[in-house]
XYZ file of N, CA and C in Angstrom:
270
model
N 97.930 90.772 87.113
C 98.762 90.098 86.128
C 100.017 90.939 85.870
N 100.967 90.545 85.410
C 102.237 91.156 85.341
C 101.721 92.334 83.894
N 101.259 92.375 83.422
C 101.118 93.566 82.602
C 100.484 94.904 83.548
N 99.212 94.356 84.138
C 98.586 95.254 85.505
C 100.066 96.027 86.185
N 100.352 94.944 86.930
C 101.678 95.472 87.545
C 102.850 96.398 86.878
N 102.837 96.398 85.981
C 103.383 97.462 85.296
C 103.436 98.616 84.936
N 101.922 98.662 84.808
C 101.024 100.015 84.914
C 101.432 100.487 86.139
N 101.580 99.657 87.016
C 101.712 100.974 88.291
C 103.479 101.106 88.607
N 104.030 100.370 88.393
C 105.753 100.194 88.296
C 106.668 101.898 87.266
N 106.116 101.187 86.138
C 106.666 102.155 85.265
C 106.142 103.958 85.679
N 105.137 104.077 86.017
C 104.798 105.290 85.992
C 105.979 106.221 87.569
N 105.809 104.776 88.734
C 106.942 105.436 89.900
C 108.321 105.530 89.655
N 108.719 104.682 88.072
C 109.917 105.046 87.644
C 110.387 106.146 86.934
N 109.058 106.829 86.219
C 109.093 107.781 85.562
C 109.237 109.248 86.619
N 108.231 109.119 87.708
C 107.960 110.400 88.477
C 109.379 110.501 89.745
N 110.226 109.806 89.433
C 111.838 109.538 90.186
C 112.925 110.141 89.135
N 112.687 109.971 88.098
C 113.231 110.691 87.072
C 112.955 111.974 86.447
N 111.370 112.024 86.644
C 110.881 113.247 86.506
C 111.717 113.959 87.695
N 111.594 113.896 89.159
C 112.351 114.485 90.022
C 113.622 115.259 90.075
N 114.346 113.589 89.655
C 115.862 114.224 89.580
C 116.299 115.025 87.674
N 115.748 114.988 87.190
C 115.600 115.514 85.959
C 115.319 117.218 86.204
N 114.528 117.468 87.170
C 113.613 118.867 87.107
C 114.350 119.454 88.905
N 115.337 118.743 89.247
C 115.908 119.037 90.733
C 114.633 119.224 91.859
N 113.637 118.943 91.341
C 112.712 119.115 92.630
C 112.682 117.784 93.721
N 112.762 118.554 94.811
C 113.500 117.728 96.298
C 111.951 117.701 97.214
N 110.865 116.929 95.970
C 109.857 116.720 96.918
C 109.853 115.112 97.676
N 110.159 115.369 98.623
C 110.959 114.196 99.178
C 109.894 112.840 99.761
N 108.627 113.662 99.874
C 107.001 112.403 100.325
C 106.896 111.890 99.017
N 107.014 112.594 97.787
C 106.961 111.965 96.238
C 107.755 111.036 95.982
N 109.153 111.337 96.780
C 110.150 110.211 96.017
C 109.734 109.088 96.945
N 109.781 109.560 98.416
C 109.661 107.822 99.254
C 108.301 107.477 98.734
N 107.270 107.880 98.340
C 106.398 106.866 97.668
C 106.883 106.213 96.430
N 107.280 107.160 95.974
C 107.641 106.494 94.293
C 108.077 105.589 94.749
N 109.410 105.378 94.847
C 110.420 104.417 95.399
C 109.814 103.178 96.445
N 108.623 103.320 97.398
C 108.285 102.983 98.240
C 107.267 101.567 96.896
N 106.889 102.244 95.970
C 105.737 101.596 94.858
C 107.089 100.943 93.720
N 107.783 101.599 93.694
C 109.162 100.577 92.312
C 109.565 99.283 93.120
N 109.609 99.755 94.542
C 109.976 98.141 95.319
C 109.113 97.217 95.125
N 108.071 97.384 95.618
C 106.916 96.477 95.997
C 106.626 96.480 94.676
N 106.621 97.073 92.973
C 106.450 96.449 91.577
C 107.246 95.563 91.718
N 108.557 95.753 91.665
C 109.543 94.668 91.107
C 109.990 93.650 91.939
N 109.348 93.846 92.952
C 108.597 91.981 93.847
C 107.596 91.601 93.346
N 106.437 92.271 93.068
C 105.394 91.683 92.308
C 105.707 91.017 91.028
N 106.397 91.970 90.283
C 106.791 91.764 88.939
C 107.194 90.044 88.794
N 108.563 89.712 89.729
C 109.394 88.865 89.903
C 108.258 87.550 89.633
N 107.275 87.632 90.238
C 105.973 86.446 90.228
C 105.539 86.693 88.881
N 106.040 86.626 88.138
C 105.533 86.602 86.349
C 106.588 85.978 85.521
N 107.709 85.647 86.400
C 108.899 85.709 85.360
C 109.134 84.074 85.234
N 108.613 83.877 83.899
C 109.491 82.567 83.624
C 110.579 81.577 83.862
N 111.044 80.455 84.091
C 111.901 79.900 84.009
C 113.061 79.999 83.017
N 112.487 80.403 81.964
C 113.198 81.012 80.467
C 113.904 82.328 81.011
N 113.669 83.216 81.893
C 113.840 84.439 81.653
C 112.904 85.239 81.930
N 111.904 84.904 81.092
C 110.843 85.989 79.769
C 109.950 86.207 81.210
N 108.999 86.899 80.958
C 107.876 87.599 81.288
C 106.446 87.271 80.765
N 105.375 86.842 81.041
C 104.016 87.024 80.867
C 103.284 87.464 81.863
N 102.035 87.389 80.986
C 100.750 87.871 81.971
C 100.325 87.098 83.201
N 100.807 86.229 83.370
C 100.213 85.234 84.074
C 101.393 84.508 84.672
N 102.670 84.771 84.528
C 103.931 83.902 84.719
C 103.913 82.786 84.399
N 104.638 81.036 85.100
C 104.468 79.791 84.610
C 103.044 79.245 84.280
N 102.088 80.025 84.575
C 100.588 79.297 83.916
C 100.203 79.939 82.422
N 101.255 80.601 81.925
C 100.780 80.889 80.319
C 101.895 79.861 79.559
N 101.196 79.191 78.877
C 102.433 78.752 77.812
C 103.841 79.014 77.650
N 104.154 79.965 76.993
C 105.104 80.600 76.648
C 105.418 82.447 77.127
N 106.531 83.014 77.352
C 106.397 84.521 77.694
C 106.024 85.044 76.497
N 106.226 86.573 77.084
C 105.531 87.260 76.004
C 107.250 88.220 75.354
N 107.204 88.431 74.338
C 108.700 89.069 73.908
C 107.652 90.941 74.326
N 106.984 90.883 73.983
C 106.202 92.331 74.239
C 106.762 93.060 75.456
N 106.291 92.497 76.163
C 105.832 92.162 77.735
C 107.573 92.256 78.311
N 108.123 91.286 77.706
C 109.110 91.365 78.177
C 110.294 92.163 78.467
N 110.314 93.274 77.072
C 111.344 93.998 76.679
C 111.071 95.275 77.360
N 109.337 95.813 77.405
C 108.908 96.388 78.678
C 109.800 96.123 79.805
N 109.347 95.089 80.194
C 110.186 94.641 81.748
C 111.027 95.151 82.091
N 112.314 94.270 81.061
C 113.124 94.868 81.283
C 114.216 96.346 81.073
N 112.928 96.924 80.104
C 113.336 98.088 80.042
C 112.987 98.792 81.068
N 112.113 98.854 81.866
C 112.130 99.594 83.132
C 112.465 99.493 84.348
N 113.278 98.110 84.646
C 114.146 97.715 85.063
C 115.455 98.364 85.173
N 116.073 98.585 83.949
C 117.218 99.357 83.735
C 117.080 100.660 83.932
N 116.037 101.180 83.725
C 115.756 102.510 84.340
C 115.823 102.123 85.592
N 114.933 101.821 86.704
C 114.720 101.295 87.998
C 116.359 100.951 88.819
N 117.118 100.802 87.730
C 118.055 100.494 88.519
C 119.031 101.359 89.123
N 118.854 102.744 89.026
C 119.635 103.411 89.892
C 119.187 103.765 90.608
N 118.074 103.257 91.420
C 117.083 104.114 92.243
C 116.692 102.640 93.276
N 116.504 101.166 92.652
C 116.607 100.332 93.464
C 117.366 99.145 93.276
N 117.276 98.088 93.757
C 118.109 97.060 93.836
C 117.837 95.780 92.882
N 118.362 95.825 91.809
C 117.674 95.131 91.060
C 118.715 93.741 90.535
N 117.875 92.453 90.893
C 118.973 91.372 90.608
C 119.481 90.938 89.565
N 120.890 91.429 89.137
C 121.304 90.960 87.613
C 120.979 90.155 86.791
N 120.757 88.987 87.192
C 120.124 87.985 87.191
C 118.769 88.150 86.274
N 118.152 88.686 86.523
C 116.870 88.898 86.545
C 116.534 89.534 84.807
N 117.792 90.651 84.786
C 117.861 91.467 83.634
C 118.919 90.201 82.523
């Protein structure tokens, strides 16, 4: 579910920043990280509303979640100097 997916998204956005934050040039760390922020924020993309918004479940929940969402796209904007992220989207 797009919350699942997050759990593993946010943490390869964090350990890319942890990187360039601390100058360490462990370079198998970053192409995974980076290798796992891609393949989140394709997964992610399969949650996202017609509205915009974000849920657990994408178009089969009612309504998004504002929770859920602001997550999203807050790690998104992080995510975005590191991958390709569609304006659109944010």
């Amino acid at each position: 579910c797009g919350e699942q997916n997050m759990i593993h998204f946010a943490p390869s956005v964090y350990v890319v920043q942890y990187l360039d934050k601390s100058f360490d040039d462990d370079a198998e760390l970053r192409s995974k990280a980076l290798s796992y922020m891609k393949k989140g924020y394709e997964n992610q993309l399969l949650y996202q509303r017609d509205d915009g918004s974000f849920s657990a479940f994408g178009k089969q929940d009612a309504s998004g979640s504002m929770w859920l969402t602001a997550f999203v796209v807050r790690c998104l904007l992080q995510a975005q100097p590191y991958i390709e992220i569609d304006p659109t989207v944010l």
